[in-house]
XYZ file of C-alpha atoms in Angstrom:
651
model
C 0.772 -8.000 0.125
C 4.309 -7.119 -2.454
C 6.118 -4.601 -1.505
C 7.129 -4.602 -5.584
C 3.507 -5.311 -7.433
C 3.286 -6.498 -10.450
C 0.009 -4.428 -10.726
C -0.688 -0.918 -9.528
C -3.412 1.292 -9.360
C -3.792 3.295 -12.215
C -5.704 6.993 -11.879
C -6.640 7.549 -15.691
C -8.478 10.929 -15.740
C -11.888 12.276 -15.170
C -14.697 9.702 -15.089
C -17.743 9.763 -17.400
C -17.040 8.543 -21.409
C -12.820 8.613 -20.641
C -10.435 7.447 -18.401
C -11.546 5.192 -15.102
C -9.912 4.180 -11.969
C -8.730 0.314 -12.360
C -7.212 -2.251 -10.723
C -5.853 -5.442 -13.055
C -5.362 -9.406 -12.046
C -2.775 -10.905 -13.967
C -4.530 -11.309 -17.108
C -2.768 -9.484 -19.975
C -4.506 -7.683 -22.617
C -2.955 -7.215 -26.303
C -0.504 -4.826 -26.552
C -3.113 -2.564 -27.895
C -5.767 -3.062 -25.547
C -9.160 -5.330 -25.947
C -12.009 -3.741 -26.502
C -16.171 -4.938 -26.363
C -19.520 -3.377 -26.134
C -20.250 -3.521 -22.518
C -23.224 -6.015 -20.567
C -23.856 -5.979 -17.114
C -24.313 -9.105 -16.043
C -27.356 -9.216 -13.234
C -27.880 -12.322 -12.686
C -26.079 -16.174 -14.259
C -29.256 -16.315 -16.445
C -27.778 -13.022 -18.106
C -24.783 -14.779 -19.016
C -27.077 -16.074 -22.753
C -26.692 -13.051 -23.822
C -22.867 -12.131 -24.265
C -21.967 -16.099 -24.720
C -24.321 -16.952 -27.526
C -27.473 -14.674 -28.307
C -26.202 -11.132 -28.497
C -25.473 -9.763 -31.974
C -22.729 -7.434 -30.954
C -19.797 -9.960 -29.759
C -16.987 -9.579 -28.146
C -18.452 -8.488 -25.052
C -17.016 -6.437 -21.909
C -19.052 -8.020 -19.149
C -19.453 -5.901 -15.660
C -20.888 -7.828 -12.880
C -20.632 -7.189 -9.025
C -18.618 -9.326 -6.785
C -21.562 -11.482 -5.627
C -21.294 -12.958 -9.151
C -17.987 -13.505 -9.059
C -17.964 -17.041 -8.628
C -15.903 -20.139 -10.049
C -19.179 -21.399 -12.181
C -19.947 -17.971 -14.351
C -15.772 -17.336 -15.036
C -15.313 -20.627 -16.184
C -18.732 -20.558 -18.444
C -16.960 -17.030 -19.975
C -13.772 -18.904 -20.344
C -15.161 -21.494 -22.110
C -16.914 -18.565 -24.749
C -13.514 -16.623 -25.060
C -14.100 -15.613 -27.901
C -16.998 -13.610 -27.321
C -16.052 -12.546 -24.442
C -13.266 -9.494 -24.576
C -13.049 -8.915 -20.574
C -14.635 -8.782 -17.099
C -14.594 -5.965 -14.687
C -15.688 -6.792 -11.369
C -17.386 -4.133 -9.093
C -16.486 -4.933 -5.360
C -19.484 -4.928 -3.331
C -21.521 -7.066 -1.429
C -20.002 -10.424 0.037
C -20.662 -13.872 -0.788
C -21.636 -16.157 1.754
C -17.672 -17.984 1.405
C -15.475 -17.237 -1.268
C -11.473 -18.869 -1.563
C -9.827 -18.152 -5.038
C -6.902 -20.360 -3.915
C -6.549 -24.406 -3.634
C -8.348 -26.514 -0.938
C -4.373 -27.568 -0.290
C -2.233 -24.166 -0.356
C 1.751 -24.742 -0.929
C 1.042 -28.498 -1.315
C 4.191 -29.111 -3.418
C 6.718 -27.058 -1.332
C 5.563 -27.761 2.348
C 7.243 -31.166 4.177
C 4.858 -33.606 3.732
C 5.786 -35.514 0.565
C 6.009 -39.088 -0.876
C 9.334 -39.402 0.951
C 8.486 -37.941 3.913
C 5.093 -39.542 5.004
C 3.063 -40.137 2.030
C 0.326 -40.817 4.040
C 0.202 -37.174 4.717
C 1.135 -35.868 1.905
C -1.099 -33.636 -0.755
C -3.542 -33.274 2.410
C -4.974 -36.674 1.831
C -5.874 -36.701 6.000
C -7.113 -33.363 5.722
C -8.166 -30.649 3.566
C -7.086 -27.525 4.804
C -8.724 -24.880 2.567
C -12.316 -26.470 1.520
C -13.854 -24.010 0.226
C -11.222 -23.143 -2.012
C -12.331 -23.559 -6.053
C -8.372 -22.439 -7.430
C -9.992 -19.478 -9.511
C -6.182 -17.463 -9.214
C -4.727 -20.187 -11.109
C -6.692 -20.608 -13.535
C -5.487 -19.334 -17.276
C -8.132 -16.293 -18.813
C -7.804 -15.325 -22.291
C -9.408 -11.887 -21.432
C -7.968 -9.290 -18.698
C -10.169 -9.263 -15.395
C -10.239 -5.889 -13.957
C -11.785 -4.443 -10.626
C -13.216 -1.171 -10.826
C -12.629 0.874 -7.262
C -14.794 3.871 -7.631
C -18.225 3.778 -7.116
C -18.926 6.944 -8.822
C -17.762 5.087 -12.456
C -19.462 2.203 -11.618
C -22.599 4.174 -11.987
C -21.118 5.999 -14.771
C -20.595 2.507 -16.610
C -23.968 1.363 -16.024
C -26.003 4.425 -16.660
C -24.164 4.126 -20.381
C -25.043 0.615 -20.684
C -28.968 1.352 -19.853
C -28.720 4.399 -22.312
C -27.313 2.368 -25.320
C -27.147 -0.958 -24.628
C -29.655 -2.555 -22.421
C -31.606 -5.449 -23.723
C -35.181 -4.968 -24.243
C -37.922 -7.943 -25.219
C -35.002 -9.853 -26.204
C -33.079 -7.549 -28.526
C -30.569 -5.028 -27.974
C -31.236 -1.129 -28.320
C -29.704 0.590 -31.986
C -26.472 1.928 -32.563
C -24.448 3.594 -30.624
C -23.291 1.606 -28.486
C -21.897 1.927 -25.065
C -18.239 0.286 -25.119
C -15.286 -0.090 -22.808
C -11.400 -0.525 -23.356
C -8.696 -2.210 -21.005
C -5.163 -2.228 -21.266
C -2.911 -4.208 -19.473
C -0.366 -5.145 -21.265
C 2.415 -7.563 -19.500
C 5.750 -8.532 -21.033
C 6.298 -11.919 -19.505
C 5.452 -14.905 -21.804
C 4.934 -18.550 -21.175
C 6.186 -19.426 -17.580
C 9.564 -18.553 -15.437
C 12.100 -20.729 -17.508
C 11.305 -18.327 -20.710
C 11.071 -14.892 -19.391
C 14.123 -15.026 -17.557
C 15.895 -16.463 -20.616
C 14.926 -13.765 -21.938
C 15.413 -10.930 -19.783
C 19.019 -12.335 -19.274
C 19.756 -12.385 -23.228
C 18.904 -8.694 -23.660
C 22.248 -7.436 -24.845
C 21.130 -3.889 -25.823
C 22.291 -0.456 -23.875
C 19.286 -0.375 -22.074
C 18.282 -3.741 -21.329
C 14.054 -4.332 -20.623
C 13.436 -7.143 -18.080
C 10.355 -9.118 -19.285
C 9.817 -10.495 -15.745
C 10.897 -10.027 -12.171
C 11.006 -12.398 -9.333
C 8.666 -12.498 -6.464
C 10.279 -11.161 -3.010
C 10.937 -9.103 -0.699
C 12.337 -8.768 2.667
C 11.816 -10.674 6.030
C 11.653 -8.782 8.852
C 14.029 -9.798 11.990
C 14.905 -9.283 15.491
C 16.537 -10.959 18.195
C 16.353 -10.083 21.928
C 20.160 -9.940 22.307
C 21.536 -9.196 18.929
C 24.088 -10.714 17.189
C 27.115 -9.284 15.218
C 25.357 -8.770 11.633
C 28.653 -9.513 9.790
C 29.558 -12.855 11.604
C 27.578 -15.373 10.010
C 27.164 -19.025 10.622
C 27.202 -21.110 13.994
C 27.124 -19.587 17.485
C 29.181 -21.763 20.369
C 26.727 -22.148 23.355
C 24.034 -20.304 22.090
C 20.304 -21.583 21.546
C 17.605 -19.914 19.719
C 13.816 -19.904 19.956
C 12.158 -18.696 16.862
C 8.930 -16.853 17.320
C 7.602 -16.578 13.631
C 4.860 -15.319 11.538
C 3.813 -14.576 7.823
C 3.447 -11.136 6.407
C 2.000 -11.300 2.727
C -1.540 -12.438 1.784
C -2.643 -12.450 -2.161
C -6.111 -12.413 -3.708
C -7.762 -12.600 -7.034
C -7.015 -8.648 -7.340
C -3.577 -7.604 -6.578
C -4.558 -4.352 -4.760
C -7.603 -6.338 -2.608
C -5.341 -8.466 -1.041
C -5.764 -7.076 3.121
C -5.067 -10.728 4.506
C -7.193 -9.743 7.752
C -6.996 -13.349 8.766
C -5.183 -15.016 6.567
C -2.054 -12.850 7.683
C -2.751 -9.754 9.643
C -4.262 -11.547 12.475
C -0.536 -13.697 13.309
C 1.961 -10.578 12.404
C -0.264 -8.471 14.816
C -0.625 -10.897 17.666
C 3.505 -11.141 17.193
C 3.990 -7.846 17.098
C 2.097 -7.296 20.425
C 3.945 -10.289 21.974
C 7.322 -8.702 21.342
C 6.548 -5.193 22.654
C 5.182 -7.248 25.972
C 8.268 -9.132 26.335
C 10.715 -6.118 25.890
C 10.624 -5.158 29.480
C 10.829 -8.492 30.959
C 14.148 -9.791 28.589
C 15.516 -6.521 29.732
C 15.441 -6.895 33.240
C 15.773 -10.462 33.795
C 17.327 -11.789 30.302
C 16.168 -15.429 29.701
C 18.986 -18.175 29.097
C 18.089 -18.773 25.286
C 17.698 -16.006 22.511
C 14.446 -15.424 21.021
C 13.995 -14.567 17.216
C 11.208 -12.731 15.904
C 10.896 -13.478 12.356
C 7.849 -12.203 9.679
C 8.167 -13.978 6.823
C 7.477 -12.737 2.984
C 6.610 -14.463 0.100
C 4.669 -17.419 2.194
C 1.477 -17.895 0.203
C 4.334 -18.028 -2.784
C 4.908 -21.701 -1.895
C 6.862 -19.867 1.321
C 9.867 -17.799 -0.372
C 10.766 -16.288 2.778
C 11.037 -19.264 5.507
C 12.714 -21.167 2.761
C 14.981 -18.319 1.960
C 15.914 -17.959 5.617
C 16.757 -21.748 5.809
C 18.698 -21.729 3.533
C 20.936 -19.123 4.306
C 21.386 -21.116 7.657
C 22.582 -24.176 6.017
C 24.948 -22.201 4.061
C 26.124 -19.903 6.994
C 24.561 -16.648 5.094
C 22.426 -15.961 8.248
C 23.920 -14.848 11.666
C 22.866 -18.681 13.327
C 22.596 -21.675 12.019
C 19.983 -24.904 11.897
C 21.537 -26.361 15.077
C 20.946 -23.300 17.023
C 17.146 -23.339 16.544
C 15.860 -24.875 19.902
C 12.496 -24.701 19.124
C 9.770 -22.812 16.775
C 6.446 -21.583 17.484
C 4.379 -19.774 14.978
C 1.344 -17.870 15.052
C -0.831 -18.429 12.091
C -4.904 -17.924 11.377
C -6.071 -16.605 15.723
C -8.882 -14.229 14.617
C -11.914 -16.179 13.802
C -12.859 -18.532 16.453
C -15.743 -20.600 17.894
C -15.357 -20.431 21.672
C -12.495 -20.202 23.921
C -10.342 -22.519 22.329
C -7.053 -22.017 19.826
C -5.241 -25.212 18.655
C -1.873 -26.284 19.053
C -0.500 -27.983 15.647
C 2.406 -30.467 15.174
C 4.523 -32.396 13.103
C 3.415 -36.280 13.852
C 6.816 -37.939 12.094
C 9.332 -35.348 13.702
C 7.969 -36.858 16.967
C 8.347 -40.261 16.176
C 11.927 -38.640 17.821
C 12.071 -39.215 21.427
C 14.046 -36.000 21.784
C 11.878 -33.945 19.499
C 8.986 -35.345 21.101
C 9.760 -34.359 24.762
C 10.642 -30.927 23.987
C 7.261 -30.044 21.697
C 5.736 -31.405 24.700
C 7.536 -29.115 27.213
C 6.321 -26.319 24.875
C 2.967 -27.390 24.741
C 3.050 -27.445 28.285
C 4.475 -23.649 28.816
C 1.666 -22.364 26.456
C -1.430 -24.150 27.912
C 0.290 -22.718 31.656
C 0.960 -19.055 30.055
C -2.853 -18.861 29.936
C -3.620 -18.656 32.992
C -6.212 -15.589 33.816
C -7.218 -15.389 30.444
C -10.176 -16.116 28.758
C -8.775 -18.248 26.290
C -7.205 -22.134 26.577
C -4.656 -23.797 24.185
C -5.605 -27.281 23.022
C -3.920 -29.573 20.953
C -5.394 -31.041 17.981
C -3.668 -34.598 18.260
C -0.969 -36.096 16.480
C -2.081 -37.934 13.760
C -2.769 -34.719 11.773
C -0.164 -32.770 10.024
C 0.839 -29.184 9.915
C -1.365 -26.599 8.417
C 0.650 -24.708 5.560
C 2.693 -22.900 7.344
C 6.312 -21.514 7.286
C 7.413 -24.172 9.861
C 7.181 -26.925 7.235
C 10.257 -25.399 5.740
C 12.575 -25.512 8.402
C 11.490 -29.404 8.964
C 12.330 -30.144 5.101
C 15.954 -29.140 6.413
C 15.992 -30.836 10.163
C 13.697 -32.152 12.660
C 13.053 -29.185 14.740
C 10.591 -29.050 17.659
C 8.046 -26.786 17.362
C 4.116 -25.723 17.250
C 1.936 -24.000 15.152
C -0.622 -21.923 17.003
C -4.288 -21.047 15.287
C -8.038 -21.221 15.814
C -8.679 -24.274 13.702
C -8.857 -27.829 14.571
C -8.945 -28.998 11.016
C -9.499 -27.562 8.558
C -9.486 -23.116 8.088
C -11.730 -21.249 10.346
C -11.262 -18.696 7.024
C -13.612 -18.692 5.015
C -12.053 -16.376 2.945
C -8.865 -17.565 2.395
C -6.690 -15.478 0.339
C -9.920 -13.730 -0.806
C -10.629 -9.516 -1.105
C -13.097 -10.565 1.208
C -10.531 -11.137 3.822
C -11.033 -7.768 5.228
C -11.661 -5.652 8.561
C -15.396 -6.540 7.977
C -14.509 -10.509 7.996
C -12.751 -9.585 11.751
C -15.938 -7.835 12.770
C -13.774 -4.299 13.229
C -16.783 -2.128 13.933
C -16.809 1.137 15.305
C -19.237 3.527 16.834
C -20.727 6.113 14.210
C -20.125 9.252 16.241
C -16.434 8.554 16.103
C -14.032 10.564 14.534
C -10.883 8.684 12.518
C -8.833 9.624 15.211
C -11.326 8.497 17.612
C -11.691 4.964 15.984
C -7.974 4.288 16.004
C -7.909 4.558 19.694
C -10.991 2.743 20.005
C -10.478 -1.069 21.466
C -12.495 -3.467 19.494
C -13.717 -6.769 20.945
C -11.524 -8.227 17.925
C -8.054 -6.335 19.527
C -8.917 -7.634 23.291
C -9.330 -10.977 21.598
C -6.320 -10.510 19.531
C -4.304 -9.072 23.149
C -5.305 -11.985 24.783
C -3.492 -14.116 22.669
C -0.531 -12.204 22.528
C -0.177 -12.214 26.169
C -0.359 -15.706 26.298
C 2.336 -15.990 23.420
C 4.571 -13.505 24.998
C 4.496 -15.144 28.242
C 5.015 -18.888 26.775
C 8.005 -17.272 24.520
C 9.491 -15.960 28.084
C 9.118 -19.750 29.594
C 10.407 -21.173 25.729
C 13.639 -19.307 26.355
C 14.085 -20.012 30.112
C 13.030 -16.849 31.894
C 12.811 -16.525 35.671
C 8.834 -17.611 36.205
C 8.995 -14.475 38.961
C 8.398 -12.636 35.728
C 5.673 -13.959 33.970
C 2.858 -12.651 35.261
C 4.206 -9.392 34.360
C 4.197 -10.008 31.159
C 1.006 -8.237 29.025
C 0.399 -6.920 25.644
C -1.191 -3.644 24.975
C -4.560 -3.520 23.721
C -3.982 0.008 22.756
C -1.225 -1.160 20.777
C -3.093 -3.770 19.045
C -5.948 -1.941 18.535
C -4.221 0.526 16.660
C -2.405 -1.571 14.050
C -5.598 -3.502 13.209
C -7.127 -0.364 12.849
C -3.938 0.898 10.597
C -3.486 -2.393 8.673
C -7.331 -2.641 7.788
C -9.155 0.069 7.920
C -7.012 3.304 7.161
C -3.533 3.290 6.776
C -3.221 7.221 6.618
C -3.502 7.550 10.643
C -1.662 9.437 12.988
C 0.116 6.725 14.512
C 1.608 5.003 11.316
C 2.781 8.628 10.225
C 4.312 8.651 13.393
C 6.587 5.641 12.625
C 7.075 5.792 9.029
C 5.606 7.603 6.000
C 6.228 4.382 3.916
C 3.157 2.227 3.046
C 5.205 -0.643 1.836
C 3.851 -3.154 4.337
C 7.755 -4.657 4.973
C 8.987 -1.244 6.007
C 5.426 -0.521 7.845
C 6.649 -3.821 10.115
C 10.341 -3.252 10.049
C 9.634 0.701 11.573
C 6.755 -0.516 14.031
C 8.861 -3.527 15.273
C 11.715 -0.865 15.987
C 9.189 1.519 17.802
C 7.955 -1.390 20.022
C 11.078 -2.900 20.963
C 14.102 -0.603 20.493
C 15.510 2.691 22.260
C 15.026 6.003 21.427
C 18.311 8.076 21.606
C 19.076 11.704 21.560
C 21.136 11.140 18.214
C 20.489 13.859 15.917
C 19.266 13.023 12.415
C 22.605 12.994 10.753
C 24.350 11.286 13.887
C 21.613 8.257 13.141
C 22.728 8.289 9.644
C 26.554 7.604 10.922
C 26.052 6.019 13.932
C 29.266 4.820 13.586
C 31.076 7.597 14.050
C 30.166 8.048 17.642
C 32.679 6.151 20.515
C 29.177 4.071 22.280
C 27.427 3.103 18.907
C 27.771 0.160 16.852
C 26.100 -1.129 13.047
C 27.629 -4.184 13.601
C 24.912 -4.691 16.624
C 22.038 -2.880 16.098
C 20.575 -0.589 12.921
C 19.261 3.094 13.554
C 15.903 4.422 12.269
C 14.884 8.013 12.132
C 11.671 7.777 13.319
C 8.919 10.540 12.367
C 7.556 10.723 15.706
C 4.510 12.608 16.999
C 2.708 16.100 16.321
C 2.224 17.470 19.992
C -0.780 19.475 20.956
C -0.677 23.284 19.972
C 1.946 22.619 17.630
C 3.177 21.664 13.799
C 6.327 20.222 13.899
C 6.827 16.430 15.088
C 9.381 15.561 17.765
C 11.203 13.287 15.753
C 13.977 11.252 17.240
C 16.491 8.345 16.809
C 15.417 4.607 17.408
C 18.022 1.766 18.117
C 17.129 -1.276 17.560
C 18.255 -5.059 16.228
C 15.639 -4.991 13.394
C 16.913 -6.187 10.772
C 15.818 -6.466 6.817
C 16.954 -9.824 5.239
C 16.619 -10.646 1.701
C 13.545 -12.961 1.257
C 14.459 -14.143 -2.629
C 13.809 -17.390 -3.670
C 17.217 -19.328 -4.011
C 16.321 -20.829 -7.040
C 16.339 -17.544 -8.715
C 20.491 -17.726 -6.942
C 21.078 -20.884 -8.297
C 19.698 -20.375 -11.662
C 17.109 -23.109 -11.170
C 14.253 -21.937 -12.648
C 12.813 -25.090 -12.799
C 12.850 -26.140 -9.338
C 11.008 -28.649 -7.135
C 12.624 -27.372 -4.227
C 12.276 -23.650 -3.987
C 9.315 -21.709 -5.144
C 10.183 -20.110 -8.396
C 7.013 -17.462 -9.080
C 7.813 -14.262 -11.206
C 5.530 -11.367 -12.215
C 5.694 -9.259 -15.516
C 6.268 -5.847 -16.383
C 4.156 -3.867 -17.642
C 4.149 0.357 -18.224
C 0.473 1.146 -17.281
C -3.239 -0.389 -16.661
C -5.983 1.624 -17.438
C -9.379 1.621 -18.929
C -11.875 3.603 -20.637
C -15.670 3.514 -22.118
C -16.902 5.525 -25.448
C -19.847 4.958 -27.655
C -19.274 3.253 -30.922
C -20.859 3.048 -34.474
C -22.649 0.371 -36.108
C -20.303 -1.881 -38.295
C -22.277 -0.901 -40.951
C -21.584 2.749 -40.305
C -18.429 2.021 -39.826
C -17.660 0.819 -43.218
C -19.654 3.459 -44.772
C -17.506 5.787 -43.031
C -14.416 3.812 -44.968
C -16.241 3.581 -47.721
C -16.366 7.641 -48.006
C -13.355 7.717 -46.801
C -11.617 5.942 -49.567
C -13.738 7.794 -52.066
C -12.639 10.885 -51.156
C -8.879 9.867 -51.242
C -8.768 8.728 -54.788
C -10.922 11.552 -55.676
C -8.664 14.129 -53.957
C -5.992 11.732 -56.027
C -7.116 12.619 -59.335
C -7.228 16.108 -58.742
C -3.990 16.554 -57.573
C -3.412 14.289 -60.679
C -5.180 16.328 -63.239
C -3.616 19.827 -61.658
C -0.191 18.694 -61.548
C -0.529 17.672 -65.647
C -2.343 20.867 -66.519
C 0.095 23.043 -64.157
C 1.105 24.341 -66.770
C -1.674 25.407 -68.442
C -3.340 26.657 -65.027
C -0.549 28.387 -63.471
C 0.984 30.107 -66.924
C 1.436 33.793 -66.490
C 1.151 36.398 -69.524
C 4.771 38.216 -70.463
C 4.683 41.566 -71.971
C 6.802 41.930 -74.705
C 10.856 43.533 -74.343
C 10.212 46.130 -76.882
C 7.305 48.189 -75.883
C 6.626 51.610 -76.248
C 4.858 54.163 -74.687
């Protein structure tokens, strides 16, 4: 999920022969659109007709997302030329579906040839299976989702009208037709388009292409001055970490339920439990919650973060990290169990070795009570791809990543549109209202609560905490049951509109993460845009968010109030884009185009034969209106004379 798209929704008008609702890939069109009689596609026999036997090429092929597969785009890419573009009609599931690579981020996590070759490329295991690489693969014709079901039917009842095929040959003219526009400015890859966008000398300069990016979202426990950068004397950090983008084939489809949603909630729920406890009995070490963005961008925000430690850009440095433990893929499991990944070379060192083991051994304790158990998977596997790889690439850092998989993903959907609430099993009673739903605790949130107590409570142990406390610590399965509900199923809720109007996932996290953590103030809402103005407040320390607060009973107006908090926003840019190295082996350097608009629309159209008779007569009657205007203007004379009476009449 981008907080900056490169695509966007685009409402175009009415349905019916006009305007329809799209949603664009990253497949350009021509600047003035591509247009083709449209087929729906009903089956992979149907492909024979728009690839070789219809008489009508190019073709706009509709099919529904069970057809969707690796095996009919490639076919269509192979017949480019007959083919003008695909629209894809979100529906039904396939039994597994992964757009990405079987090895995600292969070239930017830790495991290379100079690391442990043996491990690198995911030669001992294949983490994504299932995954065929359809999002990288290069289409000469847009791919567009349609999102309304309404001009689905629309679409289709045209194409039976005008153009379905009947004993083997297709119905006369007109024809049912459909054009998509999606123009992008980018060209070639990174290197060019930022070349270019930097040489645009003109008044009002046009950037070709952006980069990818964001912002990470980041809190400490006890916060630090956000101006003094660099090493802290005498303090040690435990970083608590999670991803918050996902990506799929279709920009807009891209929910993550799994992939991402599932580790940013269960974080989420683990630092609301521990607020209380690091309040009254502070733990020794400092614990950061960080969600990264960018990650399934060959990790742009971990990396990002790392390297504004080595360069003292970030308020702690490398040798303050004490430990990591991230929370990755915990939604989809078989059984009791989640596993507990490491890095098998980092603990070739003794040191390294004893402390992932002393964190192994305050998660499997911190689940005591529950109905879950933390198991490790053994150390002569690597790390799944995950943001922790970066900070090893820098220095050999204890730490664990925590997820439901032994080997390889769990996910069958991996950075799929099929990633969604349905994939988590979020079901809810008929009977119940919206409102009713979002308070309603799914058997996925208890799961889900579950493992953010246990995460919550190992974090507590992680950073030293007085064991009196522990049991105390407990996530809220109200709490997680709600953003589940708000992340997946329907983002306009009560309880996000509470927090933030926003639905810029960063700034959905950044406000929700204040809410569960900070302190609401009496500041008016001008006093929490100066805080600094005021003798007991400080900026330096903390950031203040005017939250939108509630609507109470019997009334119209929400109590709104102040939240402090140590929340922080922090640039998540790829530092290649810093260093001008747009080229880079080290840093991820992914871009999207610009573009003004994507839209679409369907019309009939004329035979070509009508169509140059239409010229024809056309033509005809411009040189024939020619040569009248011709033969008037020579005559003018003649035709527009007027007769003079003579001077010297009489009467």
């Amino acid at each position: 999920v981008s907080d900056n798209p490169a695509g966007e929704e685009a409402g175009c008008g009415n349905p019916g022969l006009g305007w329809l609702h799209v949603v664009c890939d990253c497949e350009a069109t021509s600047i003035s659109g591509d247009t083709g009689v449209i087929h729906v596609l009903e089956s992979e026999a149907d492909l024979e007709w728009p690839l070789s036997k219809g008489p009508n090429p190019p073709y706009m092929v509709l099919l529904e997302s069970s057809l969707f597969t690796k095996s009919i785009m490639m076919k269509m890419k192979n017949a480019s030329s007959r083919v003008a573009g695909v629209v894809v009609v979100p529906k039904t599931s396939q039994p597994e579906f992964s757009p990405h690579t079987t090895c995600p981020n292969e070239n930017t996590g830790v495991y290379t040839e100079t690391y442990d070759h043996n491990l690198a490329h995911c030669n001992t295991t294949v983490w994504n299976p299932r995954g065929n690489g359809l999002s990288y693969e290069e289409f000469d014709f847009p791919v567009f989702s349609l999102k309304e079901d309404n001009e689905t039917e629309v679409i289709k009842q045209c194409y039976f009208d005008h153009n379905r095929v009947v004993n083997g040959s297709g119905l006369q003219y007109p024809l049912c037709a459909m054009q998509l526009f999606s123009h992008m400015h980018a060209v070639t890859d990174t290197a060019t388009c930022m070349r270019r966008s930097s040489m645009d000398f003109s008044t009002s300069p046009v950037m070709v292409c952006d980069p990818l990016g964001g912002y990470n979202v980041c809190t400490f426990i006890r916060p630090y001055n956000s101006t003094a950068f660099g090493h802290k004397e005498n303090e040690s950090v435990v970083i608590a970490a999670a991803r918050l983008d996902s990506r799929a084939f279709f920009l807009e489809d891209s929910t993550g339920a799994e992939g991402s949603v599932s580790g940013f909630v269960t974080l989420l729920a683990a630092a609301q439990a521990l607020r209380e406890a690091t309040q009254e009995a502070p733990p020794t070490r400092n614990i950061l919650f960080a969600f990264f963005h960018g990650e399934v961008f060959d990790y742009i925000g971990s990396s990002r973060m790392v390297y504004d430690m080595k360069n003292n850009m970030f308020v702690i440095d490398l040798d303050n990290v004490h430990s990591i433990l991230e929370i990755g893929q915990v939604a989809v499991r078989s059984g009791t169990n989640l596993f507990l990944h490491s890095d098998p070379v980092s603990r070739r060192n003794n040191t390294v070795h004893d402390e992932v083991t002393n964190l192994v051994k305050n998660l499997q304790s911190s689940t005591a009570g529950l109905n879950l158990s933390f198991v490790e998977t053994g150390f002569s596997q690597p790390l799944p791809p995950s943001s922790f790889q970066r900070f090893l690439r820098a220095r050999a850092i204890p730490g664990i990543v925590l997820a439901d998989h032994q080997t390889d993903f769990n996910n069958r959907y991996y950075e799929s549109f099929y990633d969604n609430a349905a994939h988590l099993n979020l079901t809810y009673p008929s009977n119940l209202s919206p409102e009713e739903q979002l308070e309603f605790v799914t058997d996925t949130a208890k799961s889900l609560t579950e493992v953010a107590t246990a995460v919550a409570r190992a974090l507590f142990k992680q950073a030293g905490g007085n064991n009196s406390q522990v049991n105390k610590i407990n996530a809220d399965p109200k709490t997680v049951t709600q953003m589940l509900y708000g992340f997946l199923v329907r983002s306009n809720n009560s309880w996000f509109q509470s927090s933030h109007q926003a639905n810029a996932l960063t700034y959905l996290v950044q406000y929700l993460l204040a809410n569960l953590t900070g302190t609401a103030t009496n500041l008016t809402q001008s006093q929490c845009k100066k805080p600094d103005e005021l003798p007991n407040e400080s900026t330096y320390l903390y950031s203040y968010l005017w939250v939108q607060g509630v609507v109470p009973p019997n009334s119209t107006q929400r109590e709104s109030f102040c939240v402090r908090t140590a929340v922080r926003l922090v640039k998540a840019v790829s530092p290649a884009f810093d260093l001008g190295d747009y080229v880079s082996k080290e840093y991820s350097t992914w871009t999207k185009s610009q573009w003004k608009f994507i839209k679409a629309r369907i019309f009939l159209v004329a035979s070509r034969d009508l169509e140059m008779l239409t010229l024809g007569v056309g033509v005809a009657v411009l040189f024939t209106s020619l040569l009248v205007t011709y033969f008037v203007s020579t005559k003018a004379d003649v035709l527009f004379s007027s007769v003079r009476e003579p001077n010297n009449t009489a009467y």
